[in-house]
Tab-separated table of C-alpha atoms and ligand atoms in Angstrom:
chain	number	residue	atom	x	y	z
V	1	MET	CA	-32.731	-81.329	-48.429
V	2	SER	CA	-30.470	-78.859	-50.134
V	3	GLU	CA	-26.828	-79.702	-50.708
V	4	ILE	CA	-25.613	-76.704	-48.745
V	5	PRO	CA	-24.713	-77.818	-45.213
V	6	TYR	CA	-25.940	-76.028	-42.093
V	7	LYS	CA	-22.387	-75.014	-41.341
V	8	ILE	CA	-19.962	-74.222	-44.115
V	9	TYR	CA	-16.545	-74.805	-42.591
V	10	LEU	CA	-13.199	-73.961	-44.039
V	11	SER	CA	-10.121	-75.957	-43.082
V	12	GLU	CA	-7.323	-74.479	-40.964
V	13	ASN	CA	-5.222	-74.069	-44.111
V	14	GLU	CA	-7.914	-71.887	-45.617
V	15	ILE	CA	-7.597	-69.165	-42.965
V	16	PRO	CA	-6.317	-66.195	-45.016
V	17	SER	CA	-2.569	-65.618	-44.736
V	18	ALA	CA	-2.899	-61.890	-45.540
V	19	TRP	CA	-5.391	-59.179	-44.601
V	20	TYR	CA	-7.086	-57.336	-47.451
V	21	ASN	CA	-6.709	-53.546	-47.461
V	22	VAL	CA	-9.781	-52.162	-49.232
V	23	ARG	CA	-8.262	-48.660	-49.300
V	24	ALA	CA	-5.905	-49.801	-52.065
V	25	ASP	CA	-8.921	-50.242	-54.385
V	26	MET	CA	-10.822	-47.108	-53.346
V	27	LYS	CA	-10.701	-44.361	-55.987
V	28	THR	CA	-11.598	-41.770	-53.374
V	29	LYS	CA	-9.390	-42.615	-50.414
V	30	PRO	CA	-10.640	-41.998	-46.880
V	31	ALA	CA	-9.743	-38.459	-45.871
V	32	PRO	CA	-6.482	-38.232	-43.871
V	33	LEU	CA	-6.390	-37.748	-40.106
V	34	LEU	CA	-5.592	-34.143	-39.220
V	35	ASN	CA	-3.536	-32.658	-36.433
V	36	PRO	CA	-6.162	-30.843	-34.317
V	37	GLY	CA	-3.709	-28.010	-33.527
V	38	THR	CA	-2.404	-27.201	-37.024
V	39	GLY	CA	-5.089	-28.727	-39.253
V	40	GLU	CA	-2.263	-30.468	-41.212
V	41	PRO	CA	-2.589	-34.109	-42.385
V	42	LEU	CA	-0.776	-36.477	-40.036
V	43	LYS	CA	2.077	-38.744	-41.094
V	44	ALA	CA	2.672	-42.208	-39.635
V	45	GLU	CA	5.546	-40.812	-37.471
V	46	ASP	CA	3.159	-38.300	-35.898
V	47	LEU	CA	1.176	-41.215	-34.512
V	48	TYR	CA	4.146	-43.041	-32.950
V	49	PRO	CA	3.672	-41.445	-29.486
V	50	ILE	CA	0.130	-42.840	-29.361
V	51	PHE	CA	0.126	-46.071	-31.416
V	52	CYS	CA	2.696	-48.808	-32.065
V	53	GLU	CA	4.882	-48.017	-35.055
V	54	GLU	CA	3.758	-50.910	-37.247
V	55	LEU	CA	0.105	-50.121	-36.513
V	56	SER	CA	0.677	-46.433	-37.337
V	57	LYS	CA	2.053	-47.508	-40.709
V	58	GLN	CA	-0.957	-49.744	-41.313
V	59	GLU	CA	-3.203	-46.822	-40.379
V	60	MET	CA	-1.709	-44.709	-43.168
V	61	ASN	CA	-1.294	-47.450	-45.767
V	62	ASN	CA	-3.644	-46.643	-48.650
V	63	ASP	CA	-1.571	-48.520	-51.233
V	64	ASP	CA	-0.850	-52.167	-50.384
V	65	GLN	CA	-3.776	-54.386	-51.273
V	66	TRP	CA	-2.542	-57.269	-49.105
V	67	ILE	CA	-0.668	-57.198	-45.790
V	68	ASP	CA	0.757	-60.494	-44.513
V	69	ILE	CA	-0.656	-61.796	-41.240
V	70	PRO	CA	2.340	-62.468	-38.955
V	71	GLY	CA	2.891	-66.170	-38.155
V	72	GLU	CA	2.274	-65.716	-34.397
V	73	VAL	CA	-1.063	-63.984	-35.084
V	74	LEU	CA	-2.017	-66.735	-37.501
V	75	ASP	CA	-1.148	-69.363	-34.866
V	76	PHE	CA	-3.507	-67.639	-32.421
V	77	TYR	CA	-6.222	-67.363	-35.105
V	78	LYS	CA	-5.968	-71.148	-35.503
V	79	MET	CA	-7.211	-71.606	-31.911
V	80	TYR	CA	-10.640	-70.194	-32.777
V	81	ARG	CA	-10.787	-69.729	-36.556
V	82	PRO	CA	-11.996	-70.319	-39.193
V	83	SER	CA	-15.373	-69.285	-37.788
V	84	PRO	CA	-18.410	-71.013	-39.267
V	85	LEU	CA	-20.672	-69.566	-41.940
V	86	VAL	CA	-24.088	-70.907	-41.008
V	87	ARG	CA	-27.066	-71.394	-43.305
V	88	ALA	CA	-30.044	-70.295	-41.190
V	89	TYR	CA	-32.375	-73.018	-42.411
V	90	CYS	CA	-34.432	-72.917	-39.194
V	91	LEU	CA	-34.919	-69.155	-39.356
V	92	GLU	CA	-35.851	-69.345	-43.045
V	93	LYS	CA	-38.466	-71.993	-42.201
V	94	ALA	CA	-39.876	-69.997	-39.291
V	95	LEU	CA	-40.202	-66.909	-41.513
V	96	GLY	CA	-41.578	-68.882	-44.449
V	97	THR	CA	-39.251	-66.950	-46.743
V	98	PRO	CA	-37.831	-68.066	-50.068
V	99	ALA	CA	-34.661	-66.106	-49.194
V	100	HIS	CA	-31.508	-68.008	-48.267
V	101	ILE	CA	-30.042	-66.588	-45.089
V	102	TYR	CA	-26.405	-67.064	-44.028
V	103	TYR	CA	-24.607	-65.705	-41.002
V	104	LYS	CA	-20.935	-65.548	-40.172
V	105	PHE	CA	-20.675	-66.385	-36.475
V	106	GLU	CA	-17.815	-64.629	-34.669
V	107	GLY	CA	-18.934	-65.419	-31.101
V	108	ASN	CA	-17.222	-68.777	-30.634
V	109	ASN	CA	-14.272	-67.620	-28.552
V	110	THR	CA	-14.124	-66.622	-24.860
V	111	SER	CA	-14.325	-62.889	-25.594
V	112	GLY	CA	-17.607	-63.718	-27.327
V	113	SER	CA	-17.085	-61.479	-30.349
V	114	HIS	CA	-15.123	-60.566	-33.469
V	115	LYS	CA	-12.970	-58.150	-31.456
V	116	LEU	CA	-10.293	-60.783	-30.840
V	117	ASN	CA	-9.321	-60.663	-34.549
V	118	SER	CA	-7.794	-57.223	-34.098
V	119	ALA	CA	-6.858	-57.504	-30.402
V	120	ILE	CA	-4.377	-60.299	-31.055
V	121	ALA	CA	-2.820	-58.388	-33.958
V	122	GLN	CA	-2.465	-55.167	-31.943
V	123	ALA	CA	-1.000	-56.995	-28.908
V	124	TYR	CA	1.457	-58.766	-31.199
V	125	TYR	CA	2.807	-55.485	-32.636
V	126	ALA	CA	3.021	-53.947	-29.139
V	127	LYS	CA	5.065	-56.911	-27.920
V	128	LYS	CA	7.268	-56.814	-31.017
V	129	GLN	CA	8.033	-53.147	-30.293
V	130	GLY	CA	9.132	-54.097	-26.763
V	131	LEU	CA	6.375	-52.196	-24.948
V	132	LYS	CA	5.340	-52.840	-21.326
V	133	GLY	CA	1.648	-52.582	-21.921
V	134	VAL	CA	-1.327	-51.016	-23.612
V	135	THR	CA	-4.326	-48.905	-22.599
V	136	THR	CA	-7.736	-48.943	-24.133
V	137	GLU	CA	-11.411	-48.112	-23.785
V	138	THR	CA	-14.247	-50.601	-23.860
V	139	GLY	CA	-17.954	-50.029	-24.294
V	140	ALA	CA	-19.987	-53.158	-23.848
V	141	GLY	CA	-16.826	-54.964	-22.711
V	142	GLN	CA	-16.173	-57.289	-25.632
V	143	TRP	CA	-13.176	-55.334	-26.856
V	144	GLY	CA	-11.655	-55.117	-23.362
V	145	THR	CA	-12.153	-58.828	-22.887
V	146	ALA	CA	-10.622	-59.637	-26.248
V	147	LEU	CA	-7.658	-57.367	-25.558
V	148	SER	CA	-7.092	-58.832	-22.086
V	149	MET	CA	-6.956	-62.308	-23.666
V	150	ALA	CA	-4.477	-61.082	-26.264
V	151	THR	CA	-2.235	-59.231	-23.778
V	152	ALA	CA	-2.260	-62.244	-21.414
V	153	TYR	CA	-1.057	-64.387	-24.335
V	154	PHE	CA	1.835	-62.032	-25.110
V	155	GLY	CA	2.635	-61.138	-21.459
V	156	LEU	CA	1.734	-57.423	-21.669
V	157	ASP	CA	0.036	-55.195	-19.080
V	158	CYS	CA	-3.501	-54.104	-20.031
V	159	GLN	CA	-5.379	-51.060	-18.622
V	160	VAL	CA	-9.001	-50.803	-19.650
V	161	TYR	CA	-11.269	-47.740	-19.248
V	162	MET	CA	-14.781	-49.162	-19.353
V	163	VAL	CA	-17.822	-46.965	-20.095
V	164	LYS	CA	-19.455	-46.472	-16.679
V	165	VAL	CA	-22.931	-47.683	-17.668
V	166	SER	CA	-21.494	-50.984	-18.932
V	167	TYR	CA	-19.151	-51.306	-15.928
V	168	GLU	CA	-22.243	-51.208	-13.715
V	169	GLN	CA	-24.526	-53.283	-15.964
V	170	LYS	CA	-21.939	-55.978	-16.685
V	171	PRO	CA	-19.921	-56.824	-13.571
V	172	PHE	CA	-19.179	-60.322	-14.851
V	173	ARG	CA	-17.541	-59.070	-18.016
V	174	ARG	CA	-15.299	-56.929	-15.827
V	175	GLU	CA	-14.309	-60.072	-13.911
V	176	VAL	CA	-13.427	-61.896	-17.118
V	177	MET	CA	-11.030	-59.050	-17.970
V	178	ARG	CA	-9.509	-59.122	-14.479
V	179	THR	CA	-9.145	-62.892	-14.722
V	180	TYR	CA	-6.990	-62.346	-17.813
V	181	GLY	CA	-4.909	-59.847	-15.832
V	182	ALA	CA	-6.344	-56.478	-16.953
V	183	THR	CA	-7.022	-53.482	-14.687
V	184	VAL	CA	-10.528	-52.132	-15.291
V	185	THR	CA	-11.554	-48.535	-14.418
V	186	PRO	CA	-15.055	-47.086	-14.889
V	187	SER	CA	-15.034	-44.065	-17.216
V	188	PRO	CA	-15.199	-41.138	-16.793
V	189	SER	CA	-12.912	-41.663	-13.791
V	190	MET	CA	-11.068	-39.280	-11.516
V	191	ASN	CA	-7.692	-40.863	-12.536
V	192	THR	CA	-7.077	-38.659	-15.555
V	193	ASN	CA	-7.257	-34.911	-16.225
V	194	VAL	CA	-9.716	-35.459	-19.005
V	195	GLY	CA	-11.912	-37.751	-16.876
V	196	ARG	CA	-12.066	-35.150	-14.086
V	197	LYS	CA	-12.982	-32.477	-16.638
V	198	ILE	CA	-15.766	-34.567	-18.193
V	199	ASN	CA	-17.155	-35.424	-14.734
V	200	GLU	CA	-17.239	-31.716	-13.931
V	201	GLN	CA	-18.896	-30.806	-17.239
V	202	PHE	CA	-21.447	-33.657	-17.169
V	203	PRO	CA	-22.036	-34.491	-13.481
V	204	GLY	CA	-23.404	-38.019	-12.949
V	205	THR	CA	-22.760	-38.970	-16.601
V	206	ASP	CA	-22.989	-42.642	-17.573
V	207	GLY	CA	-20.002	-42.172	-19.844
V	208	SER	CA	-19.567	-42.899	-23.526
V	209	LEU	CA	-16.975	-44.516	-25.765
V	210	GLY	CA	-15.761	-41.034	-26.676
V	211	CYS	CA	-14.985	-40.240	-23.000
V	212	ALA	CA	-13.295	-43.583	-22.386
V	213	ILE	CA	-11.083	-43.117	-25.439
V	214	SER	CA	-9.869	-39.737	-24.143
V	215	GLU	CA	-8.956	-41.278	-20.804
V	216	ALA	CA	-7.161	-44.262	-22.326
V	217	VAL	CA	-5.148	-42.022	-24.663
V	218	GLU	CA	-4.087	-39.806	-21.753
V	219	ALA	CA	-3.113	-42.888	-19.725
V	220	ALA	CA	-0.980	-44.204	-22.625
V	221	THR	CA	0.818	-40.965	-23.337
V	222	THR	CA	1.663	-40.269	-19.691
V	223	GLN	CA	3.215	-43.670	-18.885
V	224	GLU	CA	6.604	-44.842	-20.160
V	225	GLY	CA	6.434	-47.937	-22.396
V	226	TYR	CA	2.686	-47.803	-23.032
V	227	ARG	CA	0.680	-47.204	-26.184
V	228	TYR	CA	-3.014	-46.855	-26.841
V	229	VAL	CA	-4.976	-49.436	-28.805
V	230	LEU	CA	-8.512	-49.077	-30.144
V	231	GLY	CA	-11.035	-51.784	-30.963
V	232	SER	CA	-12.884	-50.121	-33.822
V	233	VAL	CA	-13.112	-47.068	-36.107
V	234	LEU	CA	-9.455	-47.045	-37.190
V	235	ASN	CA	-8.275	-48.215	-40.623
V	236	GLN	CA	-5.899	-50.745	-39.024
V	237	VAL	CA	-8.810	-52.388	-37.152
V	238	LEU	CA	-10.882	-52.732	-40.324
V	239	LEU	CA	-7.810	-54.207	-41.972
V	240	HIS	CA	-7.480	-56.921	-39.304
V	241	GLN	CA	-11.206	-57.600	-39.402
V	242	SER	CA	-11.010	-58.299	-43.149
V	243	VAL	CA	-10.331	-61.883	-42.043
V	244	ILE	CA	-14.108	-62.138	-41.466
V	245	GLY	CA	-14.993	-61.112	-45.009
V	246	LEU	CA	-12.244	-63.180	-46.620
V	247	GLU	CA	-13.412	-66.325	-44.843
V	248	THR	CA	-17.056	-65.543	-45.668
V	249	LYS	CA	-16.259	-65.117	-49.346
V	250	ALA	CA	-14.143	-68.303	-49.418
V	251	ALA	CA	-16.932	-70.302	-47.758
V	252	LEU	CA	-19.591	-68.960	-50.165
V	253	ASP	CA	-17.318	-69.667	-53.115
V	254	LYS	CA	-16.837	-73.212	-51.823
V	255	VAL	CA	-20.582	-73.898	-52.100
V	256	GLY	CA	-21.022	-71.839	-55.276
V	257	VAL	CA	-23.198	-69.146	-53.715
V	258	LYS	CA	-23.060	-65.457	-54.626
V	259	ALA	CA	-24.323	-63.109	-51.925
V	260	ASP	CA	-26.954	-60.619	-53.072
V	261	MET	CA	-27.134	-58.657	-49.856
V	262	ILE	CA	-24.663	-58.221	-47.001
V	263	ILE	CA	-25.850	-56.798	-43.695
V	264	GLY	CA	-23.891	-55.824	-40.599
V	265	CYS	CA	-24.324	-53.767	-37.470
V	266	ALA	CA	-22.236	-50.616	-37.374
V	267	GLY	CA	-20.813	-49.073	-34.215
V	268	GLY	CA	-17.397	-47.728	-35.172
V	269	GLY	CA	-17.565	-49.910	-38.256
V	270	SER	CA	-14.967	-52.635	-37.697
V	271	ASN	CA	-17.043	-55.800	-38.112
V	272	LEU	CA	-19.033	-54.377	-41.003
V	273	GLY	CA	-15.906	-52.999	-42.656
V	274	GLY	CA	-14.161	-56.347	-42.259
V	275	LEU	CA	-17.129	-58.366	-43.466
V	276	ILE	CA	-17.739	-56.308	-46.573
V	277	SER	CA	-14.127	-55.460	-47.553
V	278	PRO	CA	-13.519	-58.239	-50.111
V	279	PHE	CA	-17.022	-57.804	-51.551
V	280	VAL	CA	-16.673	-54.023	-51.788
V	281	GLY	CA	-13.250	-54.609	-53.361
V	282	GLU	CA	-15.023	-56.439	-56.187
V	283	MET	CA	-17.498	-53.558	-56.532
V	284	LEU	CA	-14.691	-51.015	-56.582
V	285	ARG	CA	-12.873	-52.978	-59.288
V	286	GLY	CA	-16.112	-53.283	-61.303
V	287	GLU	CA	-16.206	-57.097	-60.974
V	288	ASN	CA	-19.469	-57.618	-59.097
V	289	GLN	CA	-22.440	-55.903	-57.465
V	290	TYR	CA	-23.756	-56.397	-53.927
V	291	GLU	CA	-26.339	-54.601	-51.824
V	292	ILE	CA	-24.680	-53.656	-48.557
V	293	ILE	CA	-26.619	-52.409	-45.535
V	294	ALA	CA	-25.136	-50.885	-42.365
V	295	VAL	CA	-27.493	-51.116	-39.391
V	296	GLU	CA	-27.194	-48.652	-36.531
V	297	PRO	CA	-29.242	-47.962	-33.403
V	298	ALA	CA	-31.919	-45.266	-33.681
V	299	SER	CA	-30.452	-43.934	-30.422
V	300	CYS	CA	-27.032	-43.264	-32.003
V	301	PRO	CA	-27.574	-42.804	-35.750
V	302	SER	CA	-24.284	-41.438	-37.084
V	303	LEU	CA	-24.673	-42.541	-40.732
V	304	THR	CA	-28.399	-41.907	-41.108
V	305	ARG	CA	-28.644	-38.606	-39.199
V	306	GLY	CA	-25.096	-37.354	-38.737
V	307	SER	CA	-22.951	-35.048	-40.925
V	308	PHE	CA	-19.900	-36.053	-43.011
V	309	VAL	CA	-17.366	-33.627	-41.548
V	310	TYR	CA	-14.071	-33.523	-39.691
V	311	ASP	CA	-14.585	-34.197	-36.014
V	312	PHE	CA	-12.728	-35.361	-32.934
V	313	CYS	CA	-12.722	-39.134	-32.373
V	314	ASP	CA	-13.156	-38.603	-28.621
V	315	THR	CA	-15.160	-36.438	-26.236
V	316	GLY	CA	-12.109	-34.993	-24.512
V	317	ARG	CA	-10.820	-33.681	-27.869
V	318	VAL	CA	-7.330	-35.062	-27.407
V	319	CYS	CA	-7.351	-37.331	-30.489
V	320	PRO	CA	-6.711	-36.390	-34.118
V	321	LEU	CA	-9.539	-35.173	-36.340
V	322	ALA	CA	-11.150	-37.700	-38.677
V	323	LYS	CA	-13.524	-36.994	-41.571
V	324	MET	CA	-16.470	-39.205	-40.833
V	325	TYR	CA	-20.209	-39.345	-40.399
V	326	THR	CA	-20.581	-38.009	-36.892
V	327	LEU	CA	-23.164	-36.837	-34.400
V	328	GLY	CA	-20.575	-34.541	-32.793
V	329	SER	CA	-17.967	-35.663	-30.295
V	330	ASN	CA	-20.078	-34.229	-27.439
V	331	PHE	CA	-23.036	-36.417	-28.323
V	332	MET	CA	-24.026	-38.445	-25.269
V	333	PRO	CA	-26.099	-41.438	-26.350
V	334	ALA	CA	-28.906	-42.642	-24.078
V	335	PRO	CA	-27.721	-45.271	-21.562
V	336	ASN	CA	-29.502	-48.027	-23.515
V	337	HIS	CA	-28.472	-51.527	-24.507
V	338	ALA	CA	-27.007	-50.877	-27.936
V	339	GLY	CA	-23.653	-51.373	-26.123
V	340	GLY	CA	-20.760	-51.130	-28.540
V	341	LEU	CA	-22.863	-49.284	-31.119
V	342	ARG	CA	-23.026	-46.194	-28.923
V	343	TYR	CA	-20.249	-44.251	-30.653
V	344	HIS	CA	-20.697	-40.756	-32.095
V	345	GLY	CA	-18.687	-41.351	-35.294
V	346	MET	CA	-18.032	-43.936	-37.992
V	347	SER	CA	-14.901	-45.371	-39.574
V	348	THR	CA	-13.500	-43.032	-42.240
V	349	ILE	CA	-13.388	-45.938	-44.710
V	350	LEU	CA	-17.067	-46.762	-44.247
V	351	SER	CA	-17.957	-43.088	-44.234
V	352	GLN	CA	-16.314	-42.583	-47.618
V	353	LEU	CA	-17.884	-45.761	-49.057
V	354	TYR	CA	-21.291	-44.609	-47.843
V	355	ALA	CA	-20.794	-41.102	-49.268
V	356	ASP	CA	-19.773	-42.679	-52.598
V	357	GLY	CA	-22.908	-44.839	-52.734
V	358	PHE	CA	-21.306	-48.281	-52.173
V	359	MET	CA	-23.356	-48.881	-49.037
V	360	LYS	CA	-26.796	-48.058	-47.611
V	361	ALA	CA	-27.626	-47.456	-43.972
V	362	THR	CA	-30.676	-47.844	-41.798
V	363	SER	CA	-31.433	-47.411	-38.124
V	364	VAL	CA	-33.544	-49.609	-35.862
V	365	LYS	CA	-35.210	-49.209	-32.466
V	366	GLN	CA	-33.963	-51.145	-29.463
V	367	THR	CA	-37.248	-52.977	-28.659
V	368	ASP	CA	-37.508	-54.152	-32.289
V	369	VAL	CA	-33.896	-55.342	-32.043
V	370	PHE	CA	-34.617	-57.448	-28.945
V	371	ALA	CA	-37.766	-58.905	-30.559
V	372	ALA	CA	-35.612	-60.023	-33.487
V	373	ALA	CA	-32.918	-61.334	-31.111
V	374	GLU	CA	-35.444	-63.543	-29.303
V	375	GLN	CA	-36.975	-64.771	-32.525
V	376	PHE	CA	-33.499	-65.712	-33.754
V	377	ALA	CA	-32.419	-67.332	-30.473
V	378	ARG	CA	-35.517	-69.514	-30.330
V	379	VAL	CA	-34.978	-71.047	-33.758
V	380	GLU	CA	-31.222	-70.862	-34.382
V	381	GLY	CA	-30.174	-71.649	-30.821
V	382	ILE	CA	-27.528	-68.919	-30.432
V	383	LEU	CA	-28.148	-66.159	-27.855
V	384	PRO	CA	-27.022	-63.102	-29.874
V	385	ALA	CA	-25.328	-59.947	-28.575
V	386	PRO	CA	-27.585	-56.886	-28.744
V	387	GLU	CA	-25.171	-55.279	-31.215
V	388	SER	CA	-25.334	-58.277	-33.558
V	389	SER	CA	-29.112	-58.327	-33.201
V	390	HIS	CA	-29.317	-55.046	-35.108
V	391	ALA	CA	-28.152	-56.988	-38.155
V	392	ILE	CA	-30.540	-59.866	-37.363
V	393	LYS	CA	-33.459	-57.425	-37.294
V	394	VAL	CA	-32.723	-56.094	-40.755
V	395	ALA	CA	-31.905	-59.562	-42.180
V	396	ILE	CA	-35.341	-60.732	-40.979
V	397	ASP	CA	-37.037	-57.656	-42.470
V	398	GLU	CA	-35.302	-58.235	-45.814
V	399	ALA	CA	-36.204	-61.946	-45.783
V	400	LEU	CA	-39.835	-61.012	-45.132
V	401	LYS	CA	-39.724	-58.617	-48.100
V	402	CYS	CA	-38.573	-61.595	-50.205
V	403	LYS	CA	-41.647	-63.485	-49.000
V	404	GLU	CA	-43.800	-60.765	-50.559
V	405	THR	CA	-41.883	-60.611	-53.830
V	406	GLY	CA	-41.072	-64.325	-54.060
V	407	GLU	CA	-37.352	-63.579	-54.568
V	408	ALA	CA	-34.848	-66.199	-53.360
V	409	LYS	CA	-32.153	-63.645	-52.430
V	410	ASN	CA	-28.936	-64.780	-50.750
V	411	ILE	CA	-28.777	-62.666	-47.586
V	412	VAL	CA	-25.549	-62.741	-45.571
V	413	PHE	CA	-25.213	-61.059	-42.203
V	414	GLY	CA	-22.546	-60.758	-39.551
V	415	LEU	CA	-23.407	-62.367	-36.232
V	416	THR	CA	-20.659	-60.626	-34.328
V	417	GLY	CA	-21.093	-62.076	-30.854
V	418	THR	CA	-23.033	-63.727	-28.075
V	419	GLY	CA	-25.201	-62.023	-25.455
V	420	TYR	CA	-24.481	-63.948	-22.244
V	421	PHE	CA	-23.371	-60.766	-20.511
V	422	ASP	CA	-26.350	-58.799	-21.795
V	423	LEU	CA	-28.976	-60.555	-19.710
V	424	VAL	CA	-29.901	-57.371	-17.795
V	425	ALA	CA	-30.993	-55.993	-21.165
V	426	TYR	CA	-32.853	-59.184	-22.052
V	427	GLN	CA	-34.491	-59.055	-18.616
V	428	LYS	CA	-35.736	-55.499	-19.239
V	429	TYR	CA	-37.092	-56.558	-22.603
V	430	ASN	CA	-38.797	-59.639	-21.130
V	431	ASP	CA	-40.274	-57.556	-18.300
V	432	GLY	CA	-41.655	-55.056	-20.837
V	433	VAL	CA	-39.761	-52.135	-19.299
V	434	MET	CA	-37.367	-51.381	-22.152
V	435	ASP	CA	-37.923	-48.069	-23.905
V	436	ASP	CA	-36.801	-46.556	-27.183
V	437	TYR	CA	-34.955	-43.316	-26.799
V	438	ILE	CA	-34.456	-41.504	-30.081
V	439	PRO	CA	-32.568	-38.179	-30.068
V	440	THR	CA	-34.426	-35.164	-31.451
V	441	ASP	CA	-33.148	-33.132	-34.403
V	442	ASP	CA	-32.352	-30.369	-31.896
V	443	ASP	CA	-30.223	-32.727	-29.773
V	444	ILE	CA	-28.200	-33.713	-32.828
V	445	ALA	CA	-27.950	-30.166	-34.192
V	446	ALA	CA	-26.689	-28.951	-30.788
V	447	SER	CA	-23.839	-31.471	-30.645
V	448	LEU	CA	-22.995	-31.100	-34.352
V	449	SER	CA	-22.700	-27.332	-33.941
V	450	GLN	CA	-19.630	-27.972	-31.794
V	451	CYS	CA	-17.712	-29.846	-34.490
V	452	PRO	CA	-14.459	-28.043	-35.359
V	453	LYS	CA	-14.594	-25.814	-38.434
V	454	VAL	CA	-12.136	-27.364	-40.885
Q	501	LIG	C1	-20.636	-58.009	-30.394
Q	501	LIG	C2	-20.334	-56.666	-31.011
Q	501	LIG	N1	-20.791	-56.432	-32.242
Q	501	LIG	C3	-20.563	-55.247	-32.854
Q	501	LIG	C4	-19.900	-54.235	-32.196
Q	501	LIG	C5	-19.740	-52.923	-32.895
Q	501	LIG	O1	-18.460	-52.535	-33.166
Q	501	LIG	P1	-17.914	-52.402	-34.641
Q	501	LIG	O2	-18.842	-51.477	-35.365
Q	501	LIG	O3	-16.571	-51.886	-34.494
Q	501	LIG	O4	-17.931	-53.774	-35.225
Q	501	LIG	C6	-19.408	-54.440	-30.913
Q	501	LIG	C7	-18.662	-53.381	-30.203
Q	501	LIG	O5	-18.432	-53.410	-29.055
Q	501	LIG	C8	-19.618	-55.700	-30.318
Q	501	LIG	O6	-19.175	-55.968	-29.088
């Protein structure tokens, strides 16, 4: 038996006391957000009507390498962190691979995912600013659940616009949010101007994260004492999620292991960005090398088939422009089970790192993802979220490549959450009725042609 335990735990005192801001070490900074009206770069103050002030400052902060985690956020982290880094001995054995596989498990809290790491920080800053409440979008529902837990803790109102297809597929997740006091509205709704417009333009649409964002932003900016919060994509969210990578690195250091390969699923990029930040920091400073792989669904392939251009972050075109790998803000992904990975764009930080060659990307089909999820569940015991299973699929593929070459690579992947609310998807897979929708080049070209010319 190897000396490395199944679970590599850190103590409570080893939870990081500051978030790591990878932008400080990037030679080419992520491109600034632009005002969609004037095309001018935005300043932190320009964002104050939409986001909390402290979060707007974090959004624009390209300079400070470390940002202290406020004591109240740290206290909340202590209720469910540090999260375990698990050595997947059983999976390794089942695959017969010489590779050593590790996963950082972020699903051991009620929201069932990593999203709570940023939700609690964003709710804290909203409370500190004296706001009444926050509005947000949610795709698969994990972010909305996490935010409702965080707002309940700080006594804030929480209004969630939930992508219609998920609202219908996941009624129980909706009830978790309501139990924590949130109001949940299927998006696109008829409550907002932008929702009515999208419903008119795309009758019977299942919705998308882009639509739900537009609605939540409108709801925040038209109610006194409310601001909008977002669960992914933004620099501030990747900053908060750096807690995942910092703990992963500390745990690996504790057992004297250097990762060779780091794999994560990529929707808007928050878990992957958080997981890789400290490792990429070492690459940026010339201290170490890692192979980093972003995994996206073949149904919504922003990095692998999108363009690196300025685009709207939302379908309703009310948000600022971000330079990112995008499929076009009008792109409507198939109503499949990639859940929170169904977003047309990618974090500007990850987009820049990808463009600069610090990261690779690959896309995988949904039926292959569920096959990997079941294989993992049967040997490692955890029922993974479909999003997380994208990373599992590629970790398994890479471990099988090691079997051919005989290399004992250290493969680390992010297991972002659990799949208890995704059983309709598992049912479809088990019944053999799940299909693999992949957009055509024409579909993508049509939505990209509508990107603003900047
Ligand atoms: C469990 C889980 N993993 C991953 C993601 C993808 O988001 P991100 O790319 O921001 O980590 C989501 C988003 O909803 C999620 O719920």
